[in-house]
Amino acid sequence: MATEILTLNNVTRIYGKEATQVNALTDVSLSITKGEFVSIVGPSGCGKSTLLNIMGALDQPTSGEVHFDGNSLDEMSRGELTDLRLQKFGFVFQAFNLLPVLTAAENVQFILQLLGFARYERQSRTREILDALGLVDVADRPATELSGGQQQRIAIARALVGEPALLFADEPSANLDSTATRELCELLQQINTDRGITVVTATHDPLVMGYTNRSIHLEDGRVVEDKSNP
Amino acid sequence: MKQSLSSRVSLIYALSVRNLWRQRRRNTILLVSVICAITGVVVLNSLIRGMQLQMVDQVVYNLNGHITLHAPDYRSDPAITRGFLEDFEEFTRKLDSENLAGWATRIKIPAVVMSERETRGVQIVGLDPAQEDISVVADLPIEGSFLANSADNRIVLGRALLTQLRTKIGHRIVVVMQDINSKSKEVGFQIAGVYDSDSEGMEKHVIFAGKGALQQFLDSKSITELSIRFNTRLIPPDGLESISQSFPNLETVDWKNIDPILAFMYESVNAMVYIWLAIVFTALVFGLMNTFITAVLERTQEIGLCKSMGMKSSLVLYQVVTESLIVMFLGLIGGLLLSWGVLQLLGDGIDLSAFAAGVEMLNLAPKIRPAVVWQDVSIVVIATVFLALVASLYPAIRAVRLDPLIALRD
Ligand SMILES: Nc1ncnc2c1ncn2[C@@H]1O[C@H](COP(=O)(O)OP(=O)(O)O)[C@@H](O)[C@H]1O
Ligand SMILES: [Mg+2]
């Protein structure tokens, strides 16, 4: 039996109060298995980001439970959730990903510094990952001088460098053209197959969905379809 | 393998420095205002302290010393009958262990002086010129000559009194005093010389005679005071107590008792120094806080990003506080260097003689020489660090409270 790494049971997320409340997610139950490359798809406003944030321990459900590796996130303190994100998860966001005051390589090293690696270890690991993703050329460029595609690739390098169990990417290709989107998806696929890292990405782009081996369809905060892609 | 602390410190430091540099114009303005505030406080405090110490110098120097010892009943009725015997060896032995510039024994009693034309009430001071290197007497400009020694039976007057008496150097005057038997005694003195003083009061009311000569005229071996001056500008911490223990039978009077108004001013100046510091630093704290709140607000997204990736709240806090500490540390160094430069320029003192009338009334010297009190400077240093923490704490807490999701939303 394949190992379930992340499990959601009857997760509901309601924003706001009373009159203005929005049911962003309603009664979502699903589990992610180790090694999967999953896409969460659906139109804008259907709850993809909300779901991803709850999975990534960035947000807490109004009701329902989330388990990572058999541990309930509900029972963890803020600090423990912060540590969990740092040590087990990698994040790639839609638009704003890099700290503008740092160079590309420093943005990658950032995670290793938070993790407390020594200088030499940080530098060699950073080199290694930039090398693997073909980003050595832009390593010393300020983050603000990178193209959109380069920024997203650096963000992926940063998400990977700490060797997380899970990588979350929320519409990583939203600001990219189709060529750059393809390159990005190939990269995610390569990470998934070569490094065995579980990848969960939200997208409304069928092109991205095509690369993944499972897609979960959301509509108005409910799972309407969950299927494997051959 | 893991050197957690140093790697986090280097991260915080790099982020702080670069974020400061990113807003270099704004932060330079902030830095300059910190430098100005610190320089203003240090320089002005040094001037105030200089003025304060000069006030004390003046009293101490003016025939008082830091501490004056009298027979217990002398101050209520200064007369030779209320004097005490001088024992040079005993005094030397008792005062040997103190850190003194010197000591002098004197007779100070009221007298009336008469010339052929005028009569005036004065204080006659019998002294030994050899002991007076600790007082103003050694530096008074003299026309004619000063007393040669304790046994010199001539007299020295102030310029203003000489004019009032309408007499001259070399002429004789008559001095009426009470002797040891409380009998009035008239003694004729020849005027040896005339002194000039900044203080017209002194010129009019203080005349000098030889101590030994005066004792002979008064039929007594007594003195009325033992005046002590320390090697420091102020009385050392336990100086007063140590002296009064050595002379249990005498009344010990320090400069604060001699001039209570000045003592009050002296204490007020202490308060002034700290009030002034508090005002400047309070103003500064709001400027700093405002800048760092702005810095946090314009970096909302970045802070949210850091937190979502797993940066601990404590690191978010340290980052904002570190920025503030860096600015304040640079401001402190710049401010102290600039203060040093300004004080170097003011080293000779600021000339206040243009306002001489007011200056004399307040018993101030015409030139203010700044005096750096290290305790004040260390208070400025500590206050600056404290300020950096206080001013950045609120902005830092705001940064910690940012919800990474809301911060990241576009
Ligand atoms: N913080 C929030 N407060 C209120 N409503 C929100 C908040 N975040 C998202 N929503 C609402 O929840 C719904 C789902 O949003 P989201 O998860 O961002 O959708 P998607 O990522 O699929 O576009 C939307 O209707 C959105 O307006
Ligand atoms: Mg979204």
XYZ file of C-alpha atoms and ligand atoms in Angstrom:
668
model
C 0.000 0.000 0.000
C 1.276 3.461 -0.855
C 2.012 5.787 2.044
C -0.385 8.610 2.628
C 1.618 11.695 3.462
C -1.163 14.270 3.811
C -4.793 13.596 4.699
C -7.777 15.972 4.842
C -10.984 14.890 6.577
C -14.165 16.938 6.049
C -12.289 20.190 5.761
C -14.439 23.318 5.623
C -13.091 26.824 5.480
C -15.386 29.789 5.979
C -14.090 33.334 5.608
C -15.729 36.276 7.331
C -18.751 36.325 9.651
C -22.504 36.055 9.392
C -23.867 38.132 6.524
C -20.626 38.448 4.583
C -19.353 34.935 5.070
C -17.838 32.985 2.192
C -17.635 29.207 2.117
C -14.282 28.849 0.383
C -14.110 25.098 1.016
C -16.929 22.762 1.954
C -16.431 19.266 3.346
C -13.273 18.371 1.466
C -11.802 14.946 2.155
C -8.787 13.678 0.270
C -5.338 12.273 0.756
C -2.043 12.819 -0.991
C 0.248 9.850 -1.428
C 4.014 10.018 -1.285
C 5.565 10.610 -4.700
C 2.461 11.951 -6.393
C 2.386 14.941 -8.743
C -1.040 16.432 -8.095
C -2.797 19.373 -9.674
C -5.703 21.167 -8.077
C -7.765 22.673 -10.862
C -10.827 24.795 -11.282
C -11.894 28.315 -12.189
C -10.739 31.367 -10.329
C -12.361 31.690 -6.894
C -13.190 27.991 -6.551
C -10.948 27.593 -3.504
C -7.635 26.277 -4.916
C -5.424 28.664 -2.937
C -7.461 28.107 0.201
C -6.986 24.376 -0.115
C -3.277 24.682 -0.802
C -2.792 27.046 2.158
C -4.550 24.633 4.473
C -2.475 21.734 3.190
C 0.685 23.815 3.586
C -0.080 24.727 7.231
C -0.388 28.398 6.288
C -4.071 28.484 7.188
C -6.316 26.490 9.508
C -9.686 24.960 8.544
C -12.862 26.228 10.202
C -13.770 22.592 10.784
C -12.338 19.246 9.800
C -8.880 17.805 10.257
C -5.544 17.816 8.497
C -2.886 15.189 9.176
C 0.697 15.271 8.006
C 2.615 12.010 8.396
C -0.052 10.865 10.822
C 0.178 13.998 13.026
C -2.787 16.329 13.397
C -1.913 19.907 12.448
C -4.725 21.010 14.724
C -2.710 20.015 17.750
C 0.394 21.925 16.763
C 1.336 25.366 18.111
C 2.087 28.278 15.831
C 5.800 27.721 16.330
C 5.511 24.038 15.504
C 3.591 24.859 12.327
C 6.314 27.350 11.374
C 8.946 24.660 11.892
C 6.895 22.170 9.916
C 6.700 24.559 6.957
C 10.412 25.217 7.156
C 11.526 21.611 7.488
C 8.987 19.603 5.517
C 7.376 21.915 2.983
C 8.568 23.976 0.059
C 6.509 26.818 -1.385
C 6.328 28.480 -4.764
C 3.847 31.323 -4.971
C 2.100 32.896 -7.890
C 3.794 36.234 -8.206
C 5.751 37.464 -5.239
C 8.415 34.904 -4.433
C 11.859 36.424 -3.973
C 13.247 38.877 -1.469
C 14.281 41.860 -3.578
C 17.289 42.787 -1.460
C 18.978 39.429 -2.001
C 20.628 37.896 -5.047
C 19.224 34.763 -6.699
C 21.663 32.504 -4.848
C 21.059 34.288 -1.549
C 17.336 33.739 -1.915
C 18.038 30.026 -2.215
C 20.488 30.065 0.699
C 17.869 31.839 2.796
C 16.140 28.548 3.612
C 19.433 26.917 4.585
C 20.179 29.844 6.869
C 16.809 29.469 8.553
C 17.550 25.760 8.880
C 20.863 26.651 10.498
C 23.345 25.120 8.095
C 26.984 26.157 8.291
C 28.373 28.492 5.672
C 30.277 25.912 3.662
C 27.359 23.489 3.607
C 25.008 26.281 2.546
C 27.163 27.328 -0.330
C 27.808 23.862 -1.696
C 24.143 22.860 -1.491
C 23.083 26.079 -3.174
C 25.619 25.577 -5.990
C 24.437 22.048 -6.415
C 20.756 22.884 -6.769
C 21.388 25.885 -9.048
C 23.568 23.661 -11.167
C 20.910 20.966 -11.374
C 18.252 23.496 -12.420
C 20.583 25.209 -14.897
C 20.550 28.484 -12.954
C 24.262 28.976 -12.278
C 24.420 31.885 -14.721
C 21.954 33.996 -12.803
C 23.187 33.014 -9.330
C 24.728 36.353 -8.467
C 22.131 38.567 -10.100
C 19.866 40.630 -7.830
C 16.429 39.027 -7.618
C 14.854 42.148 -9.085
C 16.817 41.750 -12.339
C 15.562 38.251 -13.163
C 12.862 37.491 -15.747
C 9.522 36.061 -14.583
C 10.534 32.539 -15.632
C 13.918 32.815 -13.923
C 12.279 34.089 -10.744
C 9.933 31.095 -10.633
C 12.810 28.682 -11.236
C 14.833 30.279 -8.439
C 11.739 29.979 -6.243
C 11.643 26.268 -7.079
C 15.354 25.937 -6.318
C 14.707 27.601 -2.962
C 11.726 25.348 -2.265
C 13.877 22.304 -3.022
C 17.140 23.159 -1.355
C 15.922 22.197 2.115
C 14.925 18.760 0.766
C 11.250 18.986 1.719
C 8.791 16.125 1.709
C 6.179 18.191 -0.096
C 6.348 21.035 -2.566
C 3.357 23.357 -2.951
C 3.085 25.592 -5.991
C 0.159 28.011 -6.236
C -0.376 28.904 -9.882
C 3.371 29.064 -10.521
C 2.864 29.713 -14.223
C 0.257 32.439 -13.919
C 2.620 35.143 -15.126
C 4.527 33.077 -17.678
C 4.127 32.567 -21.410
C 3.533 29.051 -22.731
C 7.209 28.289 -23.426
C 8.216 29.283 -19.951
C 5.229 27.387 -18.571
C 6.346 24.217 -20.357
C 9.907 24.578 -19.034
C 8.564 25.092 -15.533
C 6.304 22.054 -15.720
C 9.113 19.906 -17.039
C 11.202 21.022 -14.134
C 8.474 20.141 -11.622
C 8.031 16.779 -13.304
C 11.763 16.123 -13.172
C 11.871 16.996 -9.465
C 8.971 14.671 -8.862
C 10.457 11.721 -10.701
C 14.194 12.206 -10.007
C 14.013 13.364 -6.417
C 10.822 11.648 -5.395
C 9.393 14.842 -3.971
C 5.610 14.996 -3.748
C 4.360 18.023 -5.680
C 0.967 19.707 -5.302
C 0.208 22.570 -7.657
C -2.862 24.711 -8.072
C -3.639 25.826 -11.606
C -6.436 26.717 -13.982
C -4.205 26.013 -16.966
C -4.924 22.711 -18.791
C -1.323 22.736 -20.019
C -0.055 22.394 -16.442
C -2.705 19.830 -15.595
C -1.423 17.701 -18.474
C 1.937 17.196 -16.780
C 0.505 15.919 -13.511
C -0.502 12.337 -12.757
C -3.566 13.195 -10.724
C -5.956 16.139 -10.842
C -8.453 17.229 -8.233
C -11.235 19.394 -9.639
C -12.856 21.996 -7.412
C -16.065 23.889 -7.966
C -17.415 26.357 -5.438
C -15.258 24.860 -2.730
C -16.238 21.255 -3.306
C -14.300 18.412 -4.899
C -16.254 17.475 -8.012
C -13.753 15.168 -9.639
C -10.569 13.382 -8.560
C -8.900 11.363 -11.273
C -5.567 9.904 -12.291
C -4.020 11.049 -15.547
C -2.522 8.251 -17.565
C 27.294 20.389 10.702
C 24.703 22.842 11.896
C 25.798 26.187 13.195
C 22.302 27.442 13.720
C 23.017 30.654 15.564
C 25.718 32.103 13.360
C 23.871 31.275 10.152
C 20.726 33.006 11.421
C 22.665 35.983 12.708
C 24.351 36.426 9.338
C 20.954 36.230 7.621
C 19.395 38.832 9.911
C 22.395 41.088 9.558
C 22.436 40.858 5.754
C 18.697 41.529 5.492
C 18.879 44.466 7.903
C 21.832 46.132 6.244
C 20.389 45.748 2.748
C 16.954 46.922 3.750
C 18.516 49.986 5.346
C 20.566 50.582 2.232
C 17.497 50.194 0.016
C 15.961 53.239 1.729
C 19.276 55.041 2.045
C 17.941 58.539 1.630
C 15.344 58.159 4.345
C 17.721 56.335 6.651
C 20.483 58.875 6.090
C 18.117 61.601 7.224
C 17.289 59.501 10.253
C 20.974 58.889 10.957
C 21.785 62.586 10.671
C 19.021 63.459 13.102
C 20.316 60.870 15.567
C 23.846 62.255 15.218
C 22.587 65.803 15.758
C 20.538 64.825 18.789
C 23.428 62.973 20.405
C 25.893 65.743 19.632
C 23.459 68.332 20.939
C 22.972 66.444 24.171
C 26.647 65.681 24.754
C 27.942 69.155 23.871
C 25.273 71.068 25.707
C 25.591 68.806 28.735
C 29.329 69.379 28.733
C 28.771 73.135 28.689
C 26.205 72.889 31.468
C 28.546 70.680 33.474
C 31.415 73.060 32.784
C 29.324 75.954 34.045
C 28.237 73.952 37.063
C 31.773 73.006 38.018
C 32.979 76.560 37.481
C 30.289 77.713 39.898
C 31.702 75.306 42.452
C 35.299 76.272 41.650
C 34.408 79.862 42.322
C 33.066 79.181 45.817
C 35.853 76.781 46.677
C 38.488 79.133 45.372
C 37.045 82.178 47.139
C 38.693 81.672 50.514
C 36.366 78.812 51.390
C 37.938 75.606 50.206
C 35.819 72.516 49.733
C 35.458 72.132 53.467
C 35.933 74.666 56.240
C 36.286 73.700 59.893
C 35.227 76.064 62.689
C 34.691 75.974 66.410
C 31.056 74.901 66.850
C 29.737 78.339 67.906
C 31.789 80.449 65.500
C 29.278 80.670 62.666
C 26.558 82.283 64.777
C 28.991 84.913 66.072
C 32.290 85.099 64.250
C 34.801 86.380 66.807
C 38.293 85.493 67.905
C 36.814 84.365 71.223
C 35.231 81.525 69.260
C 38.399 80.321 67.657
C 40.465 77.214 68.245
C 44.151 76.509 68.652
C 46.269 75.680 65.683
C 48.296 72.514 66.070
C 50.314 72.294 62.883
C 51.597 68.789 63.530
C 48.207 67.371 64.440
C 46.606 68.930 61.360
C 49.378 67.643 59.122
C 49.076 64.149 60.544
C 45.287 64.029 60.235
C 45.160 65.453 56.744
C 48.082 63.489 55.385
C 46.007 60.562 54.163
C 43.488 62.730 52.301
C 43.942 63.557 48.648
C 44.379 67.298 49.132
C 45.581 70.207 47.077
C 46.381 71.822 50.415
C 44.990 73.429 53.533
C 45.212 76.812 55.190
C 44.444 78.215 58.626
C 42.949 81.678 58.953
C 41.370 84.196 61.218
C 38.189 85.714 59.820
C 36.495 88.317 61.972
C 34.504 91.488 61.435
C 36.307 94.819 61.731
C 35.878 98.510 61.084
C 38.469 100.376 59.038
C 39.015 104.086 59.316
C 41.033 106.447 57.184
C 41.372 110.106 57.914
C 38.178 110.643 55.928
C 35.951 107.563 55.924
C 34.887 104.577 57.992
C 33.806 101.196 56.640
C 32.757 97.825 58.013
C 34.781 94.903 56.606
C 35.918 91.372 57.223
C 39.577 91.100 58.149
C 41.259 87.889 57.073
C 44.437 86.937 58.862
C 46.384 84.476 56.763
C 49.743 82.918 56.115
C 50.653 83.729 52.489
C 52.662 80.495 52.302
C 49.467 78.434 52.722
C 47.318 80.389 50.301
C 48.284 78.684 47.073
C 44.942 76.891 47.420
C 42.847 80.055 47.253
C 42.188 83.097 45.123
C 44.704 85.034 47.240
C 47.626 83.563 45.313
C 46.289 84.894 42.016
C 44.978 88.336 42.930
C 46.589 91.080 40.900
C 48.390 93.305 43.389
C 49.513 96.879 43.120
C 52.244 97.639 45.645
C 53.110 94.444 47.485
C 51.297 91.595 49.196
C 52.028 90.444 52.754
C 55.487 88.911 52.931
C 54.656 86.338 55.610
C 52.378 85.524 58.509
C 54.170 87.966 60.787
C 53.906 90.875 58.328
C 52.123 93.655 60.229
C 50.934 95.581 57.208
C 47.579 95.289 55.470
C 46.216 94.737 51.905
C 42.911 96.259 50.713
C 40.683 95.909 47.701
C 40.743 98.641 45.067
C 37.112 99.671 45.704
C 37.661 100.033 49.441
C 40.810 102.099 48.890
C 38.768 104.470 46.740
C 36.004 104.663 49.333
C 38.494 105.388 52.102
C 40.185 107.948 49.900
C 43.628 106.818 50.944
C 46.755 105.458 49.234
C 49.289 102.659 49.306
C 51.856 103.375 51.997
C 49.404 105.417 54.099
C 48.134 104.151 57.402
C 44.626 103.170 58.400
C 43.127 102.178 61.715
C 41.341 98.882 62.177
C 38.997 98.302 65.103
C 38.421 94.670 66.193
C 37.381 92.745 69.272
C 40.272 91.044 70.983
C 40.338 87.795 72.929
C 38.838 89.536 75.931
C 36.003 90.975 73.830
C 37.526 94.410 74.202
C 37.629 96.758 71.245
C 41.123 97.167 69.996
C 42.377 99.813 67.608
C 45.374 98.878 65.552
C 47.167 101.016 63.023
C 48.282 99.295 59.815
C 50.327 100.485 56.919
C 48.779 99.708 53.503
C 51.190 97.346 51.741
C 49.205 96.919 48.545
C 45.869 96.937 46.728
C 44.255 93.992 45.007
C 41.803 93.831 42.104
C 39.066 91.250 41.909
C 36.259 90.272 39.543
C 33.968 90.733 42.485
C 33.359 94.262 43.658
C 31.835 92.861 46.839
C 35.122 91.264 47.753
C 37.110 94.423 46.953
C 34.882 96.435 49.267
C 34.583 94.043 52.155
C 37.623 91.790 52.469
C 40.997 92.963 53.763
C 44.078 90.843 54.393
C 46.480 90.882 57.333
C 49.219 88.515 58.484
C 47.796 85.753 60.660
C 50.673 85.826 63.156
C 50.603 89.610 63.344
C 46.853 89.582 63.917
C 47.162 86.962 66.677
C 49.613 89.268 68.451
C 47.295 92.250 68.205
C 44.360 90.185 69.479
C 46.318 88.638 72.323
C 45.475 85.122 71.183
C 47.010 82.033 69.640
C 43.706 81.025 68.051
C 42.562 80.728 64.501
C 38.908 80.731 63.439
C 39.039 78.337 60.508
C 40.869 75.483 58.885
C 40.142 75.514 55.166
C 40.690 72.388 53.087
C 40.875 71.980 49.335
C 40.878 68.580 47.653
C 42.824 67.655 44.587
C 39.567 67.127 42.716
C 36.993 69.662 41.531
C 34.348 68.201 43.793
C 34.606 66.703 47.270
C 35.392 63.000 46.854
C 32.511 60.707 47.867
C 33.462 60.078 51.502
C 35.697 63.148 51.909
C 33.333 65.103 54.119
C 32.732 62.247 56.505
C 36.384 61.340 56.772
C 37.353 64.944 57.631
C 34.617 65.369 60.202
C 35.660 62.125 61.861
C 39.239 63.351 62.079
C 38.115 66.593 63.766
C 35.258 65.576 66.044
C 35.424 68.785 68.091
C 35.062 71.133 65.149
C 32.090 71.986 62.992
C 32.533 70.803 59.410
C 31.046 73.014 56.717
C 31.192 72.145 53.036
C 30.791 74.514 50.107
C 27.105 73.650 49.857
C 26.546 74.962 53.380
C 28.651 78.009 52.707
C 26.609 78.969 49.661
C 23.151 77.345 49.864
C 21.819 79.251 46.846
C 24.641 77.962 44.748
C 24.136 74.479 46.124
C 20.504 74.667 45.062
C 21.519 75.822 41.601
C 24.025 72.999 41.462
C 21.353 70.426 42.222
C 18.949 72.041 39.761
C 21.560 71.736 37.062
C 21.764 67.993 37.731
C 18.039 67.742 37.139
C 18.287 69.988 34.077
C 20.837 67.706 32.443
C 18.525 64.729 32.717
C 15.363 66.594 31.759
C 17.070 67.899 28.649
C 18.238 64.404 27.782
C 14.738 63.035 28.284
C 13.168 65.711 26.052
C 15.564 65.192 23.160
C 15.345 61.419 23.338
C 11.576 61.390 23.601
C 11.363 63.498 20.452
C 13.790 61.126 18.777
C 11.862 58.015 19.767
C 8.822 59.140 17.778
C 10.897 59.913 14.710
C 12.524 56.510 14.878
C 9.298 54.668 15.518
C 7.626 56.384 12.598
C 10.438 55.427 10.252
C 10.392 51.793 11.300
C 6.618 51.508 11.098
C 6.876 52.822 7.531
C 9.646 50.322 6.840
C 7.505 47.440 8.109
C 4.437 48.558 6.175
C 6.246 48.871 2.871
C 7.713 45.395 3.332
C 4.451 43.672 4.231
C 4.735 41.221 1.334
C 8.354 40.361 2.040
C 7.687 39.766 5.707
C 4.693 37.599 4.777
C 6.862 35.627 2.380
C 9.525 35.039 5.031
C 6.949 33.897 7.542
C 5.202 31.583 5.113
C 8.488 29.892 4.291
C 9.046 29.222 7.972
C 10.907 32.193 9.432
C 10.256 32.199 13.158
C 8.499 35.142 14.781
C 11.554 35.792 16.913
C 13.692 36.242 13.806
C 11.126 38.602 12.282
C 11.303 40.611 15.492
C 15.107 40.604 15.631
C 15.294 41.761 12.061
C 13.393 44.992 12.703
C 15.173 45.556 16.018
C 18.544 44.964 14.364
C 17.842 47.647 11.777
C 17.098 50.080 14.556
C 20.191 49.046 16.501
C 22.391 49.515 13.443
C 21.076 53.039 12.835
C 21.451 53.934 16.500
C 24.902 52.421 16.752
C 26.118 54.396 13.732
C 24.372 57.470 15.111
C 26.069 56.966 18.447
C 29.519 56.659 16.923
C 28.910 59.613 14.612
C 27.417 61.661 17.431
C 30.262 60.972 19.835
C 32.880 61.758 17.192
C 31.125 64.973 16.235
C 30.759 65.909 19.910
C 34.435 65.303 20.406
C 35.196 67.586 17.459
C 32.896 70.330 18.663
C 34.260 70.130 22.214
C 37.771 70.299 20.796
C 36.811 73.559 19.078
C 35.215 74.865 22.263
C 38.168 73.703 24.369
C 39.212 77.250 25.264
C 35.746 78.017 26.462
C 32.902 80.171 25.229
C 33.315 83.834 26.027
C 30.308 85.175 27.840
C 31.849 88.527 28.735
C 29.355 90.266 26.458
C 26.735 89.322 29.024
C 29.077 90.053 31.901
C 26.545 91.771 34.144
C 24.208 88.793 34.204
C 27.113 86.435 34.424
C 28.504 88.061 37.535
C 25.126 88.109 39.169
C 24.848 84.360 38.711
C 28.335 83.940 40.100
C 29.572 82.493 36.814
C 32.989 82.829 35.317
C 33.035 84.979 32.190
C 34.251 82.033 30.103
C 32.496 78.690 30.072
C 34.804 75.753 29.603
C 33.010 72.543 28.698
C 33.562 69.670 31.109
C 32.907 66.127 29.917
C 31.339 64.122 32.710
C 31.803 60.466 31.789
C 28.784 59.427 33.736
C 26.641 61.686 31.513
C 28.222 60.252 28.378
C 27.602 56.690 29.505
C 23.985 57.597 30.241
C 23.706 58.891 26.669
C 25.180 55.629 25.369
C 22.831 53.486 27.434
C 19.843 55.703 26.604
C 20.625 55.416 22.892
C 20.663 51.637 22.957
C 17.528 51.615 25.070
C 15.913 54.028 22.627
C 16.783 51.805 19.686
C 15.020 48.931 21.395
C 11.984 50.921 22.498
C 11.492 52.624 19.135
C 11.709 49.396 17.163
C 9.705 47.186 19.465
C 6.275 48.359 18.373
C 7.064 48.199 14.626
C 8.691 44.810 15.189
C 5.616 43.489 16.964
C 3.484 44.710 14.076
C 5.731 42.745 11.743
C 5.382 39.648 13.921
C 1.587 39.977 13.931
C 1.314 40.166 10.133
C -0.696 37.272 8.782
C 1.484 35.735 6.069
C -1.577 34.969 3.931
C -2.955 38.468 3.937
C 0.540 39.847 3.484
C 1.100 37.676 0.423
C -2.232 38.293 -1.257
C -1.900 40.522 -4.297
N -9.035 36.102 3.301
C -10.209 35.984 2.683
N -11.291 36.615 3.166
C -12.492 36.497 2.575
N -12.718 35.778 1.493
C -11.671 35.110 0.937
C -10.362 35.194 1.509
N -9.520 34.434 0.752
C -10.285 33.925 -0.233
N -11.547 34.321 -0.107
C -12.669 33.908 -0.968
O -12.704 32.501 -0.933
C -13.003 32.027 -2.214
C -11.899 31.094 -2.671
O -10.716 31.831 -2.881
P -9.349 31.199 -3.362
O -9.037 30.043 -2.513
O -8.348 32.291 -3.412
O -9.706 30.754 -4.838
P -8.736 30.434 -6.060
O -7.348 30.308 -5.548
O -9.259 29.160 -6.611
O -8.903 31.543 -7.029
C -13.166 33.209 -3.131
O -14.541 33.508 -3.242
C -12.457 34.300 -2.415
O -13.038 35.541 -2.702
Mg -5.584 31.327 -6.037
